[in-house]
């Protein structure tokens, strides 16, 4: 038995008993709704022992269960052994939802109550949970209690890392200018002010960066913008005298991180804009004034990159491409020599990126998926799942880095040796889908949903599909997954506008066999104007050869082959001046015309 986890559950249940709480839900979120969570708020990991990035733990007085997705089935089964938790496999037939499971477990309980920490659950998620549990027999939800504050004796503190100014040579627009634009947008939305909870939105607005969050250069804080004032709620230890002087010069005052609750409770303007999906439940319900419940205007502003940011992306992609080419040249001989695994090649690529100027870390955990692991869409190798690479089949490598002047995200599927006819066919279909989106010209303001089928159409005609999005926005030395625009089947109305960055990453995943995905990061640029309006197109920012060995040439149209050849000419011309002679010769072969 895992005595540590069992003791934690026992302590939790004692607190629940005292508070008359019949079940408690631990999500994988923090007060800011970020993709990565600082250790302070890793309550789900602490209570369950499961350390995957996605999952929800639920504890009742006599049972416990953890829900996670297919990426983590193997790891979760191992890590939950000897604990009171049973594994609930999301999206697998027969797995009940959390609310259905709670309805069954608490059916015999009089006036059952389920607890959630209102500070780490969004307002919209709590409202949805409340409705769903009410339908399961009148179960009530309590949001005003955090049992971890009592039972987690060595709980990490809020990160206290220093904040740094993100200079104009990278940002391209002053903080005061951004605040003016935000206030103008708020006025158009008939809002007097807004609370900014999302850490990447705060970092972008203030032209500041930090190291509080894994893979994302942000810092823990809140920002309250009113018609006359901007207040950054942050622990003072994080501010250097230089940053304090900078903020004062930009018209931003500071207060303690914990003071945000009091500031919202005493907020004096007529109304305030708060996003129920992006604000935690507790803070959402603090202001006593009228609420404008709407999405923040900042993500749409942040998504459109200025010329300085675009130039930064191009420089970052060039350095990232150099690292990728050095890696690809090394890979096949290293695999043939033996001793390489998914984790070892991930480490090699990270080492090569770290040699590049302005490198600041990974933008997400590298997905190095060999063979059947490639069929798991967001597989991440761990010591428990790591496998040796052989000179055959596919390695799917999805990776990215943070540089001071840009964020990268790239996927290449690499033939390590002989392939089957089916592998080559699937690879070529995915490449066709990728190229079709790259070739797309579309009216300005079209949404990603409206052009998603341009990529998928090739696959649909062959009887295939993939269930993840085709593309997402990418931040400028910020979050690698950035909205509000996306390219996906599900309706996402955010318009596509020149200056946005977005990925192009169709894939196919053959269960228990292999997976293929090809991804570039693209820039949306003007595509011409006609009597029917302004049109846009895509310019690839990513500079890295696409493996030509698996391609079935007869499956490509002449237009698709011409695009690939032109792309490879660009890759070679941009990267070759930065490579030694041997690597340049390798790249020339990798970029040879088909």
XYZ file of C-alpha atoms in Angstrom, residues 225-575:
351
model
C -7.790 47.831 -14.954
C -10.272 50.632 -14.340
C -11.091 53.771 -16.292
C -8.357 55.736 -14.499
C -6.072 53.225 -12.845
C -4.216 49.948 -13.347
C -3.230 47.937 -10.275
C -0.916 44.929 -10.346
C -1.539 42.594 -7.419
C 1.763 40.818 -6.840
C 3.981 39.882 -3.912
C 6.478 42.689 -3.416
C 9.411 40.255 -3.182
C 9.021 39.621 -6.918
C 9.660 43.242 -7.876
C 13.140 44.689 -8.281
C 13.640 48.462 -7.913
C 14.050 48.627 -11.679
C 10.729 46.902 -12.346
C 8.987 49.087 -9.749
C 10.318 52.219 -11.450
C 9.293 50.864 -14.859
C 5.711 50.184 -13.708
C 5.423 53.605 -12.119
C 6.556 55.170 -15.375
C 3.865 53.247 -17.254
C 1.140 54.392 -14.842
C 0.731 51.061 -13.033
C 0.500 50.888 -9.232
C 1.139 47.732 -7.192
C -0.473 46.014 -4.223
C -0.065 42.668 -2.468
C -1.162 39.530 -4.313
C -3.702 38.662 -1.604
C -5.164 42.174 -1.668
C -7.101 41.486 -4.871
C -10.098 40.137 -2.914
C -10.462 43.330 -0.898
C -9.993 45.473 -3.988
C -12.806 43.660 -5.788
C -15.084 43.808 -2.744
C -14.607 47.600 -2.572
C -14.532 48.195 -6.339
C -16.274 51.533 -6.819
C -17.098 51.871 -10.506
C -20.503 51.292 -12.086
C -19.685 47.862 -13.555
C -16.828 45.481 -14.200
C -16.111 43.036 -17.020
C -15.333 39.534 -15.791
C -14.985 36.411 -17.902
C -16.795 33.531 -16.142
C -14.657 31.004 -18.018
C -11.409 32.773 -17.144
C -12.042 33.985 -13.587
C -12.123 31.739 -10.543
C -15.475 31.392 -8.810
C -14.482 33.145 -5.582
C -13.154 36.322 -7.197
C -15.937 36.349 -9.776
C -18.452 36.780 -6.981
C -16.535 39.456 -5.048
C -17.654 42.701 -6.755
C -20.968 44.134 -5.573
C -21.492 46.191 -8.720
C -23.042 45.155 -12.024
C -21.083 42.542 -13.967
C -20.426 42.450 -17.681
C -20.033 38.705 -18.180
C -17.988 38.500 -21.365
C -14.659 37.220 -22.649
C -11.669 39.451 -22.033
C -10.719 41.623 -25.027
C -7.005 41.043 -24.374
C -6.537 37.625 -26.051
C -7.783 38.951 -29.400
C -5.446 41.934 -29.124
C -2.489 39.777 -28.060
C -3.106 37.360 -30.936
C -2.339 40.002 -33.582
C 1.425 40.395 -33.592
C 3.082 43.710 -34.372
C 6.055 44.034 -36.753
C 8.600 43.770 -33.950
C 7.029 40.548 -32.705
C 6.807 39.146 -36.243
C 10.475 39.898 -36.853
C 11.232 38.192 -33.540
C 9.308 35.102 -34.590
C 11.323 34.906 -37.808
C 14.612 35.131 -35.925
C 13.525 32.579 -33.330
C 12.330 30.173 -36.012
C 15.662 30.449 -37.804
C 17.625 29.506 -34.680
C 15.120 26.769 -33.872
C 15.472 25.451 -37.421
C 19.238 25.264 -37.037
C 18.801 23.172 -33.890
C 16.246 20.923 -35.610
C 18.473 20.331 -38.645
C 21.446 19.439 -36.439
C 19.182 17.030 -34.573
C 17.764 15.401 -37.704
C 21.215 14.922 -39.168
C 22.302 13.213 -35.924
C 19.170 11.088 -35.445
C 19.298 8.263 -38.003
C 22.950 7.320 -37.460
C 22.398 7.450 -33.694
C 19.373 5.135 -33.908
C 21.250 2.753 -36.198
C 24.122 2.625 -33.692
C 21.692 1.580 -30.949
C 21.028 2.744 -27.409
C 18.627 5.606 -28.206
C 15.199 5.883 -26.591
C 12.296 8.322 -26.760
C 13.639 10.162 -23.718
C 17.264 10.236 -24.878
C 16.427 11.814 -28.241
C 14.213 14.355 -26.443
C 17.191 15.282 -24.275
C 19.452 15.569 -27.336
C 17.061 17.973 -29.050
C 16.745 20.061 -25.889
C 20.552 20.246 -25.665
C 20.825 21.494 -29.261
C 18.151 24.127 -28.673
C 19.844 25.271 -25.471
C 22.937 26.115 -27.546
C 20.951 28.724 -29.481
C 21.070 32.424 -28.650
C 18.181 33.811 -26.535
C 16.978 30.296 -25.597
C 14.959 30.282 -22.382
C 13.566 26.732 -22.171
C 10.999 24.401 -23.692
C 7.588 25.721 -24.693
C 5.999 22.368 -23.759
C 7.102 18.862 -22.879
C 8.492 17.164 -25.965
C 6.306 14.467 -27.492
C 8.734 11.827 -28.754
C 6.472 8.938 -29.726
C 7.921 5.864 -31.392
C 5.885 3.182 -33.126
C 2.558 2.499 -31.466
C 3.103 5.358 -29.021
C 2.601 7.689 -31.982
C -1.043 6.623 -32.028
C -1.517 8.322 -28.620
C -2.202 11.876 -29.703
C -0.390 13.716 -26.899
C 1.860 10.983 -25.606
C 4.746 12.113 -23.418
C 7.548 9.625 -22.697
C 8.189 8.856 -19.044
C 10.603 6.424 -17.384
C 7.661 4.015 -17.119
C 6.785 4.193 -20.839
C 10.150 4.980 -22.488
C 11.066 2.588 -25.297
C 14.149 1.996 -27.426
C 14.196 3.296 -31.001
C 14.896 0.839 -33.806
C 15.937 1.617 -37.410
C 12.412 1.026 -38.703
C 9.011 2.671 -38.521
C 8.105 6.208 -37.491
C 9.186 8.574 -34.733
C 6.609 11.337 -34.174
C 8.400 14.338 -32.664
C 6.334 17.313 -31.488
C 8.468 19.931 -29.752
C 9.059 23.619 -29.220
C 11.114 26.205 -27.403
C 10.903 29.579 -25.737
C 13.251 32.267 -27.018
C 13.267 35.879 -25.848
C 12.044 36.919 -29.286
C 9.541 34.150 -30.030
C 7.934 30.818 -29.224
C 8.231 27.772 -31.483
C 6.058 24.700 -32.064
C 6.902 22.090 -34.693
C 6.039 18.455 -35.416
C 7.910 16.177 -37.764
C 7.250 12.490 -38.344
C 10.535 10.833 -39.235
C 11.130 7.516 -40.950
C 13.810 5.727 -38.935
C 14.105 2.955 -41.516
C 11.886 0.694 -43.638
C 8.163 1.472 -43.711
C 5.083 -0.462 -44.739
C 2.981 0.647 -47.699
C 0.242 1.663 -45.243
C 2.637 3.843 -43.264
C 3.746 5.611 -46.437
C 0.139 6.083 -47.574
C -0.948 7.562 -44.238
C 2.131 9.799 -44.115
C 1.408 11.158 -47.584
C -2.265 11.759 -46.788
C -1.305 13.818 -43.730
C 1.232 15.757 -45.786
C -1.442 16.502 -48.405
C -3.764 17.768 -45.657
C -0.984 19.958 -44.269
C -0.134 21.412 -47.676
C -3.775 22.067 -48.581
C -4.124 24.316 -45.531
C -0.815 26.052 -46.298
C -2.130 26.779 -49.818
C -5.418 28.161 -48.520
C -6.519 31.690 -49.464
C -9.548 32.925 -47.529
C -11.604 36.081 -46.896
C -10.380 38.322 -44.101
C -12.455 37.631 -40.976
C -13.267 34.016 -41.765
C -13.049 31.815 -38.691
C -10.808 28.808 -38.279
C -13.827 26.531 -38.319
C -14.691 27.703 -41.827
C -11.327 26.648 -43.251
C -10.733 23.529 -41.128
C -12.324 21.271 -43.739
C -9.733 22.371 -46.315
C -7.193 20.275 -44.427
C -9.507 17.486 -43.379
C -11.151 17.039 -46.789
C -8.212 15.009 -48.111
C -8.460 12.671 -45.121
C -12.253 12.458 -45.134
C -12.268 11.314 -48.736
C -9.987 8.448 -47.708
C -12.229 7.558 -44.751
C -9.951 9.048 -42.069
C -10.280 11.803 -39.465
C -8.500 13.148 -36.392
C -10.167 14.451 -33.250
C -7.819 17.239 -32.157
C -7.735 20.742 -33.584
C -5.928 21.471 -36.822
C -4.320 24.639 -35.490
C -3.909 26.956 -32.492
C -2.392 30.369 -31.918
C 1.180 30.737 -30.656
C 2.356 33.444 -28.249
C 5.276 35.848 -28.642
C 7.600 34.531 -25.907
C 4.435 33.529 -24.079
C 2.085 30.544 -24.071
C 2.599 28.092 -26.919
C -1.186 27.566 -26.969
C -2.844 30.910 -27.502
C -6.360 31.928 -28.496
C -8.975 33.002 -29.154
C -8.587 31.851 -32.777
C -8.280 28.167 -33.576
C -8.608 25.965 -36.640
C -10.827 23.047 -35.676
C -14.110 21.259 -36.439
C -15.864 22.585 -33.333
C -17.289 26.059 -33.897
C -14.808 28.766 -32.921
C -16.095 32.130 -34.171
C -12.906 34.156 -33.577
C -11.953 35.769 -36.915
C -8.614 35.157 -38.604
C -6.741 38.439 -39.148
C -3.371 39.307 -40.655
C -0.635 39.305 -38.017
C -1.950 36.247 -36.198
C 0.206 33.178 -35.775
C -1.406 29.751 -35.997
C -0.235 26.168 -36.358
C -1.082 23.742 -39.160
C -0.953 20.243 -37.665
C -3.231 17.573 -39.156
C -2.539 13.999 -38.109
C -3.687 10.402 -38.371
C -3.423 7.876 -35.575
C -3.696 4.157 -36.244
C -4.560 2.507 -32.899
C -1.776 0.322 -31.478
C 0.245 0.758 -34.701
C 1.652 4.230 -35.411
C 0.818 7.901 -35.723
C 1.694 10.692 -38.147
C 1.512 14.447 -37.672
C 3.151 17.289 -39.600
C 3.134 20.775 -38.088
C 4.398 24.212 -39.042
C 3.723 27.483 -37.289
C 2.254 29.959 -39.787
C 1.806 33.711 -40.023
C -1.416 35.084 -41.504
C -0.523 37.671 -44.159
C -2.431 39.696 -46.796
C -3.446 37.621 -49.802
C -4.722 40.291 -52.150
C -7.869 42.313 -52.690
C -10.594 41.866 -55.320
C -14.066 43.202 -55.970
C -15.188 40.587 -53.424
C -13.081 41.907 -50.577
C -9.723 41.422 -48.864
C -8.181 37.977 -48.771
C -5.552 36.403 -46.529
C -3.091 33.549 -46.868
C -0.510 31.718 -44.778
C 3.262 32.183 -44.667
C 5.181 29.349 -42.955
C 7.425 30.621 -40.163
C 8.838 27.204 -39.254
C 12.088 26.383 -41.033
C 12.790 22.660 -41.043
C 12.746 19.989 -43.759
C 9.766 17.660 -43.983
C 10.919 14.050 -44.403
C 10.598 13.197 -48.107
C 11.564 9.522 -47.757
C 8.047 8.253 -46.880
C 6.226 10.233 -49.599
C 4.306 8.395 -52.309
C 4.884 10.934 -55.086
C 1.957 9.814 -57.221
C -0.441 10.723 -54.405
C 0.613 14.391 -54.498
C -0.835 16.797 -57.020
C 1.605 18.908 -59.011
C 0.511 21.940 -56.976
C 1.239 20.113 -53.688
C 4.647 18.948 -54.906
C 5.441 22.480 -56.087
C 4.556 23.871 -52.640
C 6.814 21.324 -50.907
C 9.714 22.047 -53.261
C 9.312 25.811 -52.800
C 9.131 25.396 -49.017
C 12.305 23.317 -49.019
C 14.099 25.901 -51.168
C 13.205 28.524 -48.554
C 14.339 26.262 -45.707
C 17.689 25.646 -47.391
C 18.319 29.264 -48.367
C 17.496 30.554 -44.868
C 19.293 27.909 -42.805
